[in-house]
XYZ file of N, CA and C in Angstrom:
624
model
N 19.282 38.575 -81.520
C 17.981 38.945 -80.965
C 17.177 39.747 -81.966
N 17.872 40.676 -82.623
C 17.203 41.497 -83.624
C 16.645 40.635 -84.752
N 17.445 39.672 -85.209
C 17.006 38.787 -86.288
C 15.799 37.967 -85.860
N 15.814 37.465 -84.629
C 14.696 36.675 -84.120
C 13.432 37.508 -84.024
N 13.597 38.758 -83.604
C 12.447 39.648 -83.472
C 11.804 39.905 -84.827
N 12.636 40.219 -85.813
C 12.117 40.478 -87.153
C 11.483 39.227 -87.743
N 12.129 38.058 -87.499
C 11.582 36.795 -87.988
C 10.206 36.537 -87.388
N 10.061 36.840 -86.081
C 8.768 36.667 -85.424
C 7.719 37.576 -86.020
N 8.127 38.795 -86.378
C 7.190 39.729 -87.006
C 6.699 39.178 -88.338
N 7.628 38.563 -89.069
C 7.280 38.009 -90.376
C 6.304 36.849 -90.235
N 6.572 35.980 -89.264
C 5.753 34.787 -89.099
C 4.349 35.112 -88.594
N 4.218 36.164 -87.806
C 2.936 36.478 -87.185
C 2.176 37.613 -87.859
N 2.807 38.235 -88.834
C 2.163 39.356 -89.506
C 2.126 39.094 -91.004
N 0.966 39.193 -91.624
C 0.862 38.929 -93.058
C 1.402 40.076 -93.906
N 2.730 40.119 -94.063
C 3.320 41.150 -94.902
C 4.098 40.492 -96.033
N 4.240 41.207 -97.095
C 4.931 40.682 -98.263
C 6.448 40.778 -98.062
N 7.172 39.985 -98.852
C 8.622 39.923 -98.713
C 9.261 41.284 -98.920
N 8.800 42.054 -99.906
C 9.420 43.356 -100.163
C 9.140 44.332 -99.024
N 7.976 44.179 -98.360
C 7.673 45.033 -97.215
C 8.614 44.710 -96.055
N 8.910 43.423 -95.891
C 9.836 42.968 -94.849
C 11.216 43.556 -95.086
N 11.675 43.536 -96.327
C 12.979 44.087 -96.673
C 13.004 45.591 -96.421
N 11.946 46.295 -96.806
C 11.866 47.738 -96.596
C 11.900 48.082 -95.114
N 11.216 47.283 -94.310
C 11.185 47.546 -92.869
C 12.559 47.354 -92.248
N 13.239 46.283 -92.641
C 14.574 46.029 -92.105
C 15.525 47.145 -92.520
N 15.409 47.610 -93.760
C 16.265 48.692 -94.246
C 15.993 49.974 -93.474
N 14.721 50.263 -93.226
C 14.355 51.476 -92.495
C 14.847 51.424 -91.057
N 14.726 50.260 -90.407
C 15.221 50.093 -89.040
C 16.726 50.310 -88.988
N 17.440 49.754 -89.963
C 18.899 49.893 -89.992
C 19.309 51.344 -90.218
N 18.590 52.035 -91.102
C 18.911 53.435 -91.368
C 18.631 54.312 -90.151
N 17.548 54.031 -89.438
C 17.242 54.800 -88.229
C 18.326 54.600 -87.182
N 18.794 53.363 -87.042
C 19.839 53.068 -86.073
C 21.136 53.794 -86.444
N 21.480 53.785 -87.728
C 22.699 54.455 -88.176
C 22.578 55.971 -88.026
N 21.366 56.496 -88.232
C 21.168 57.939 -88.091
C 21.349 58.365 -86.631
N 20.863 57.545 -85.713
C 21.044 57.831 -84.289
C 22.531 57.808 -83.935
N 23.252 56.829 -84.445
C 24.687 56.740 -84.202
C 25.404 57.980 -84.750
N 24.980 58.423 -85.922
C 25.555 59.619 -86.545
C 25.309 60.854 -85.674
N 24.075 61.025 -85.223
C 23.717 62.175 -84.391
C 24.507 62.168 -83.091
N 24.594 61.008 -82.448
C 25.303 60.916 -81.174
C 26.797 61.183 -81.331
N 27.353 60.800 -82.455
C 28.791 60.960 -82.651
C 29.187 62.367 -83.076
N 28.359 63.016 -83.900
C 28.820 64.257 -84.527
C 28.124 65.540 -84.059
N 26.926 65.468 -83.519
C 26.254 66.690 -83.085
C 26.551 66.945 -81.608
N 27.032 68.140 -81.268
C 27.396 68.449 -79.878
C 26.211 68.313 -78.921
N 26.493 67.898 -77.700
C 25.469 67.743 -76.671
C 25.333 69.027 -75.849
N 24.149 69.204 -75.277
C 23.877 70.289 -74.327
C 24.145 71.676 -74.902
N 23.955 71.832 -76.198
C 24.188 73.112 -76.836
C 22.915 73.732 -77.382
N 23.100 74.587 -78.360
C 21.979 75.218 -79.060
C 21.978 74.706 -80.485
N 20.876 74.073 -80.880
C 20.793 73.481 -82.204
C 19.598 73.966 -82.980
N 19.595 73.635 -84.266
C 18.466 73.989 -85.128
C 18.257 72.908 -86.170
N 17.000 72.620 -86.434
C 16.628 71.730 -87.530
C 15.958 72.582 -88.593
N 16.587 72.673 -89.754
C 16.031 73.437 -90.872
C 15.274 72.474 -91.778
N 13.957 72.626 -91.839
C 13.135 71.693 -92.588
C 12.641 70.604 -91.655
N 11.531 70.854 -91.010
C 11.037 69.949 -89.972
C 10.018 68.958 -90.521
N 9.308 69.360 -91.586
C 8.287 68.517 -92.200
C 7.253 68.136 -91.142
N 7.039 66.874 -90.856
C 6.067 66.437 -89.861
C 6.721 66.105 -88.511
N 7.990 66.459 -88.386
C 8.668 66.248 -87.116
C 9.164 64.841 -86.885
N 9.425 64.100 -87.961
C 9.868 62.715 -87.802
C 11.233 62.620 -87.109
N 12.132 63.553 -87.419
C 13.484 63.489 -86.856
C 13.619 64.291 -85.565
N 12.749 65.250 -85.358
C 12.887 66.178 -84.219
C 12.996 65.481 -82.869
N 12.170 64.473 -82.549
C 12.315 63.795 -81.251
C 13.673 63.125 -81.090
N 14.218 62.596 -82.177
C 15.528 61.947 -82.128
C 16.618 62.973 -81.848
N 16.535 64.125 -82.494
C 17.505 65.191 -82.244
C 17.421 65.658 -80.794
N 16.202 65.783 -80.286
C 16.001 66.226 -78.909
C 16.573 65.219 -77.923
N 16.291 63.956 -78.159
C 16.714 62.907 -77.226
C 18.219 62.704 -77.219
N 18.841 62.742 -78.386
C 20.235 62.333 -78.474
C 21.239 63.485 -78.476
N 20.772 64.736 -78.571
C 21.696 65.866 -78.410
C 21.444 66.593 -77.094
N 20.275 66.343 -76.480
C 19.918 66.966 -75.199
C 20.236 68.465 -75.203
N 19.688 69.208 -76.156
C 20.050 70.628 -76.297
C 19.469 71.514 -75.203
N 20.171 72.602 -74.924
C 19.611 73.638 -74.066
C 18.421 74.284 -74.767
N 18.613 74.510 -76.063
C 17.538 75.038 -76.903
C 17.597 74.367 -78.269
N 16.413 74.051 -78.794
C 16.321 73.469 -80.132
C 15.343 74.307 -80.942
N 15.838 74.920 -82.007
C 15.020 75.749 -82.874
C 14.524 74.905 -84.053
N 13.211 74.803 -84.189
C 12.609 74.068 -85.301
C 12.098 75.082 -86.313
N 12.689 75.044 -87.511
C 12.438 76.078 -88.516
C 11.901 75.452 -89.793
N 10.721 75.902 -90.217
C 10.079 75.355 -91.418
C 9.042 76.373 -91.907
N 8.833 76.481 -93.219
C 7.808 77.414 -93.708
C 6.383 76.929 -93.470
N 6.185 75.630 -93.367
C 4.856 75.054 -93.196
C 3.844 75.768 -94.093
N 2.824 76.388 -93.524
C 1.745 76.990 -94.315
C 2.186 78.253 -95.062
N 3.335 78.829 -94.710
C 3.849 79.968 -95.469
C 4.252 79.548 -96.882
N 4.663 78.292 -97.010
C 5.059 77.780 -98.324
C 3.834 77.455 -99.155
N 2.917 76.677 -98.584
C 1.664 76.324 -99.252
C 0.763 75.640 -98.234
N -0.472 75.465 -98.581
C -1.412 74.823 -97.658
C -1.229 73.307 -97.618
N -0.602 72.766 -98.678
C -0.437 71.313 -98.757
C 0.934 70.961 -99.336
N 1.461 69.819 -98.887
C 2.633 69.218 -99.520
C 2.120 68.159 -100.487
N 2.033 68.483 -101.741
C 1.481 67.553 -102.728
C 2.330 66.302 -102.886
N 3.594 66.381 -102.536
C 4.526 65.258 -102.703
C 4.568 64.344 -101.481
N 3.883 64.724 -100.399
C 3.980 63.973 -99.147
C 3.002 62.806 -99.099
N 3.388 61.768 -98.367
C 2.490 60.644 -98.118
C 1.564 60.974 -96.953
N 0.400 60.357 -96.944
C -0.525 60.567 -95.835
C -1.136 61.951 -95.851
N -1.350 62.512 -94.666
C -1.942 63.843 -94.528
C -1.005 64.890 -95.119
N -1.456 65.631 -96.101
C -0.608 66.592 -96.801
C -0.775 68.025 -96.294
N -1.607 68.230 -95.311
C -1.865 69.574 -94.801
C -0.664 70.108 -94.022
N -0.173 71.275 -94.398
C 0.944 71.888 -93.686
C 0.493 72.441 -92.330
N -0.751 72.876 -92.250
C -1.285 73.362 -90.974
C -1.389 72.217 -89.972
N -1.908 71.073 -90.432
C -2.016 69.906 -89.552
C -0.645 69.438 -89.080
N 0.349 69.544 -89.966
C 1.712 69.139 -89.594
C 2.237 70.020 -88.463
N 2.005 71.321 -88.567
C 2.452 72.240 -87.529
C 1.707 71.989 -86.218
N 0.408 71.751 -86.311
C -0.384 71.455 -85.112
C 0.166 70.222 -84.399
N 0.521 69.208 -85.180
C 1.086 67.990 -84.610
C 2.380 68.284 -83.864
N 3.238 69.121 -84.461
C 4.494 69.509 -83.827
C 4.220 70.196 -82.488
N 3.265 71.118 -82.478
C 2.929 71.852 -81.259
C 2.401 70.923 -80.171
N 1.660 69.915 -80.591
C 1.109 68.957 -79.626
C 2.194 68.050 -79.061
N 3.049 67.534 -79.944
C 4.107 66.610 -79.518
C 5.061 67.281 -78.527
N 5.409 68.536 -78.807
C 6.412 69.233 -78.000
C 5.802 70.304 -77.098
N 4.578 70.110 -76.708
C 3.883 71.094 -75.867
C 4.696 71.447 -74.619
N 5.166 70.461 -73.899
C 5.908 70.703 -72.666
C 7.209 71.443 -72.935
N 7.963 70.989 -73.949
C 9.255 71.602 -74.260
C 9.093 73.031 -74.773
N 8.008 73.289 -75.499
C 7.736 74.643 -75.989
C 7.394 75.557 -74.815
N 6.558 75.065 -73.914
C 6.182 75.850 -72.738
C 7.384 76.118 -71.843
N 8.319 75.169 -71.780
C 9.525 75.332 -70.965
C 10.567 76.227 -71.628
N 10.365 76.515 -72.921
C 11.320 77.341 -73.645
C 12.497 76.573 -74.198
N 12.441 75.260 -74.092
C 13.542 74.443 -74.610
C 13.457 74.289 -76.121
N 12.242 74.218 -76.647
C 12.029 74.175 -78.089
C 11.346 75.461 -78.534
N 11.865 76.046 -79.606
C 11.288 77.262 -80.163
C 10.882 76.994 -81.607
N 9.659 77.336 -81.947
C 9.114 77.086 -83.278
C 9.189 78.364 -84.109
N 9.703 78.239 -85.329
C 9.802 79.389 -86.235
C 9.128 79.030 -87.554
N 8.081 79.754 -87.902
C 7.367 79.513 -89.158
C 7.836 80.547 -90.173
N 8.531 80.092 -91.201
C 9.022 81.012 -92.215
C 10.144 80.404 -93.023
N 10.596 81.112 -94.029
C 11.713 80.686 -94.857
C 12.963 80.585 -94.002
N 13.661 79.467 -94.093
C 14.787 79.254 -93.183
C 15.893 80.280 -93.366
N 16.128 80.751 -94.579
C 17.168 81.751 -94.809
C 16.836 83.053 -94.101
N 15.574 83.440 -94.150
C 15.157 84.669 -93.483
C 15.189 84.515 -91.965
N 14.762 83.354 -91.475
C 14.733 83.126 -90.023
C 16.146 83.054 -89.457
N 17.007 82.267 -90.080
C 18.373 82.094 -89.571
C 19.133 83.415 -89.569
N 18.843 84.271 -90.534
C 19.526 85.570 -90.624
C 19.260 86.454 -89.411
N 18.193 86.186 -88.671
C 17.850 87.012 -87.516
C 18.655 86.643 -86.266
N 19.357 85.523 -86.280
C 20.116 85.100 -85.099
C 21.476 85.788 -85.050
N 22.023 85.944 -83.844
C 23.370 86.535 -83.728
C 24.415 85.629 -84.371
N 25.513 86.200 -84.774
C 26.614 85.407 -85.300
C 27.166 84.491 -84.206
N 27.667 83.327 -84.632
C 28.244 82.316 -83.733
C 27.242 81.892 -82.656
N 26.003 81.735 -83.025
C 24.945 81.396 -82.067
C 24.757 79.889 -81.901
N 24.784 79.156 -83.003
C 24.450 77.725 -82.971
C 25.669 76.840 -82.729
N 25.456 75.794 -81.927
C 26.472 74.746 -81.784
C 26.377 73.753 -82.932
N 25.181 73.564 -83.437
C 24.979 72.692 -84.595
C 23.686 73.067 -85.321
N 23.679 72.777 -86.605
C 22.481 72.969 -87.439
C 22.355 71.771 -88.359
N 21.143 71.228 -88.434
C 20.866 70.081 -89.303
C 19.957 70.564 -90.433
N 20.403 70.363 -91.680
C 19.673 70.851 -92.862
C 18.899 69.720 -93.538
N 17.604 69.930 -93.694
C 16.765 68.961 -94.410
C 15.619 69.722 -95.076
N 15.972 70.647 -95.951
C 14.982 71.561 -96.524
C 14.633 71.188 -97.968
N 14.904 72.086 -98.896
C 14.462 71.870 -100.283
C 15.320 70.868 -101.041
N 16.567 70.654 -100.591
C 17.527 69.762 -101.254
C 17.984 70.310 -102.612
N 17.642 71.549 -102.900
C 18.044 72.160 -104.163
C 19.442 72.781 -104.035
N 20.193 72.726 -105.110
C 21.572 73.211 -105.102
C 21.684 74.667 -104.649
N 20.957 75.574 -105.289
C 21.070 77.002 -104.982
C 20.651 77.296 -103.549
N 19.570 76.677 -103.120
C 19.076 76.904 -101.761
C 20.076 76.400 -100.728
N 20.591 75.204 -100.938
C 21.580 74.645 -100.016
C 22.842 75.495 -99.979
N 23.249 75.981 -101.130
C 24.426 76.844 -101.214
C 24.238 78.107 -100.380
N 23.063 78.718 -100.478
C 22.769 79.923 -99.689
C 22.726 79.613 -98.199
N 22.175 78.455 -97.846
C 22.116 78.062 -96.433
C 23.512 77.924 -95.851
N 24.397 77.277 -96.569
C 25.762 77.058 -96.086
C 26.519 78.375 -95.931
N 26.358 79.262 -96.879
C 27.024 80.563 -96.807
C 26.536 81.361 -95.599
N 25.253 81.268 -95.319
C 24.684 81.973 -94.174
C 25.135 81.338 -92.854
N 25.127 80.019 -92.806
C 25.480 79.319 -91.575
C 26.959 79.464 -91.220
N 27.772 79.817 -92.194
C 29.195 80.029 -91.927
C 29.402 81.062 -90.821
N 28.525 82.058 -90.754
C 28.648 83.088 -89.723
C 27.766 82.816 -88.507
N 26.767 81.952 -88.650
C 25.815 81.720 -87.560
C 26.192 80.545 -86.652
N 27.050 79.662 -87.133
C 27.492 78.509 -86.345
C 28.817 78.839 -85.661
N 28.992 78.370 -84.442
C 30.201 78.648 -83.678
C 31.448 78.101 -84.371
N 32.597 78.615 -83.965
C 33.866 78.221 -84.581
C 34.078 76.712 -84.538
N 33.656 76.080 -83.437
C 33.821 74.634 -83.306
C 32.502 73.897 -83.544
N 31.541 74.574 -84.161
C 30.226 73.992 -84.390
C 30.174 73.065 -85.590
N 29.042 72.401 -85.731
C 28.849 71.417 -86.800
C 27.657 71.806 -87.669
N 27.841 71.697 -88.971
C 26.736 71.797 -89.929
C 26.553 70.405 -90.511
N 25.347 69.887 -90.435
C 25.082 68.526 -90.906
C 23.783 68.518 -91.701
N 23.455 67.343 -92.253
C 22.213 67.290 -93.008
C 21.908 65.927 -93.593
N 20.817 65.924 -94.341
C 20.275 64.712 -94.945
C 20.452 64.749 -96.460
N 20.169 63.622 -97.099
C 20.113 63.481 -98.559
C 21.445 63.698 -99.260
N 22.461 63.004 -98.772
C 23.772 62.976 -99.424
C 23.696 61.967 -100.563
N 23.633 62.455 -101.794
C 23.476 61.583 -102.959
C 24.491 61.965 -104.043
N 25.622 61.265 -104.112
C 26.685 61.587 -105.067
C 26.310 61.346 -106.531
N 25.286 60.561 -106.777
C 24.879 60.252 -108.144
C 24.169 61.467 -108.760
N 24.731 62.069 -109.815
C 24.114 63.256 -110.423
C 22.740 62.990 -111.016
N 22.389 61.734 -111.191
C 21.076 61.396 -111.721
C 19.997 61.328 -110.635
N 20.416 61.410 -109.373
C 19.457 61.350 -108.276
C 18.828 62.718 -108.024
N 17.640 62.695 -107.464
C 16.839 63.911 -107.301
C 17.494 64.943 -106.382
N 18.194 64.478 -105.348
C 18.747 65.408 -104.368
C 20.256 65.600 -104.518
N 20.760 65.401 -105.708
C 22.196 65.569 -105.965
C 22.676 66.980 -105.628
N 21.769 67.952 -105.689
C 22.133 69.345 -105.419
C 22.765 69.549 -104.058
N 22.347 68.764 -103.067
C 22.934 68.870 -101.724
C 24.403 68.477 -101.771
N 24.685 67.343 -102.371
C 26.061 66.853 -102.504
C 26.934 67.889 -103.227
N 26.422 68.432 -104.308
C 27.171 69.410 -105.103
C 27.452 70.676 -104.294
N 26.435 71.188 -103.605
C 26.591 72.428 -102.836
C 27.578 72.243 -101.682
N 27.485 71.134 -100.974
C 28.372 70.887 -99.828
C 29.818 70.746 -100.298
N 30.045 70.017 -101.373
C 31.404 69.831 -101.868
C 32.012 71.133 -102.365
N 31.217 71.955 -103.009
C 31.719 73.258 -103.446
C 32.063 74.132 -102.244
N 31.242 74.034 -101.206
C 31.449 74.846 -100.017
C 32.756 74.460 -99.314
N 33.006 73.172 -99.160
C 34.227 72.741 -98.464
C 35.475 72.929 -99.337
N 35.294 73.062 -100.637
C 36.449 73.232 -101.530
C 37.161 74.561 -101.290
N 36.483 75.499 -100.615
C 37.108 76.787 -100.312
C 38.203 76.634 -99.260
N 38.181 75.507 -98.534
C 39.200 75.254 -97.521
C 38.811 75.710 -96.130
N 37.703 76.435 -95.992
C 37.277 76.915 -94.671
C 36.644 75.803 -93.845
N 36.017 74.861 -94.523
C 35.350 73.744 -93.844
C 35.881 72.418 -94.364
N 35.738 71.385 -93.524
C 36.175 70.042 -93.867
C 35.004 69.081 -93.742
N 34.881 68.183 -94.700
C 33.864 67.138 -94.634
C 34.345 66.077 -93.644
N 33.643 65.930 -92.526
C 34.073 64.982 -91.494
C 33.260 63.695 -91.517
N 32.162 63.686 -92.276
C 31.367 62.459 -92.375
C 30.480 62.526 -93.612
N 30.384 61.406 -94.301
C 29.411 61.268 -95.391
C 29.111 59.787 -95.549
N 27.853 59.482 -95.847
C 27.419 58.096 -95.967
C 26.444 57.991 -97.134
N 26.876 57.334 -98.190
C 26.034 57.198 -99.380
C 24.779 56.375 -99.105
N 24.879 55.432 -98.178
C 23.755 54.550 -97.883
C 22.741 55.234 -96.971
N 23.230 55.799 -95.878
C 22.331 56.444 -94.912
C 22.041 57.903 -95.258
N 22.790 58.423 -96.238
C 22.562 59.753 -96.801
C 22.788 60.905 -95.816
N 23.617 60.682 -94.802
C 23.936 61.735 -93.848
C 25.302 62.343 -94.160
N 25.489 63.599 -93.748
C 26.772 64.266 -93.950
C 26.991 65.285 -92.834
N 28.254 65.646 -92.596
C 28.584 66.638 -91.586
C 29.880 67.334 -91.964
N 29.946 68.632 -91.675
C 31.154 69.406 -91.927
C 31.466 70.260 -90.706
N 32.738 70.628 -90.571
C 33.119 71.555 -89.497
C 34.244 72.446 -90.009
N 34.452 73.546 -89.317
C 35.463 74.504 -89.735
C 36.853 73.872 -89.674
N 37.638 74.126 -90.693
C 38.974 73.531 -90.785
C 39.892 74.110 -89.707
């Protein structure tokens, strides 16, 4: 059915072959990411997304983890007025406004809490063993990721999960720092890598 649907899109929509391939790849990655979230992130708990950007993943996290509370943490305009590297609208203020509009009901209900600021500073304000899970999608830099993991060691529950995006084992890739930081962190023996996917770029760790 999926193949027929995509074939119909190709026949009725004037898109180029490479665009068709990109769309199929993106659909497959989204499906695998949902499967990853459903399998590894605890349900009905307290979660956090570090690095929200324009909120592309936030609805998926909300739908498939059904959290009691979901903390969305991003510097937005505290970092800069624009994301020069982003596609489309680069305004950080507009991105935050969009988030507030999309989750208006959940914010008013207290189910979603918005935090504007550096994630290390924001996360440090929470009690120890507070989160059931945290998903990291921030700077992707080695030092920053290393600091995040060290901080989350005390902020995530004993049976909690730390997960994230941009798992890239190739040292020549731009986000290799995430892979390096996570592997160094688990090498201490306190945490175990329970999932990694070079294709879908997702990873998850939990306390040993």
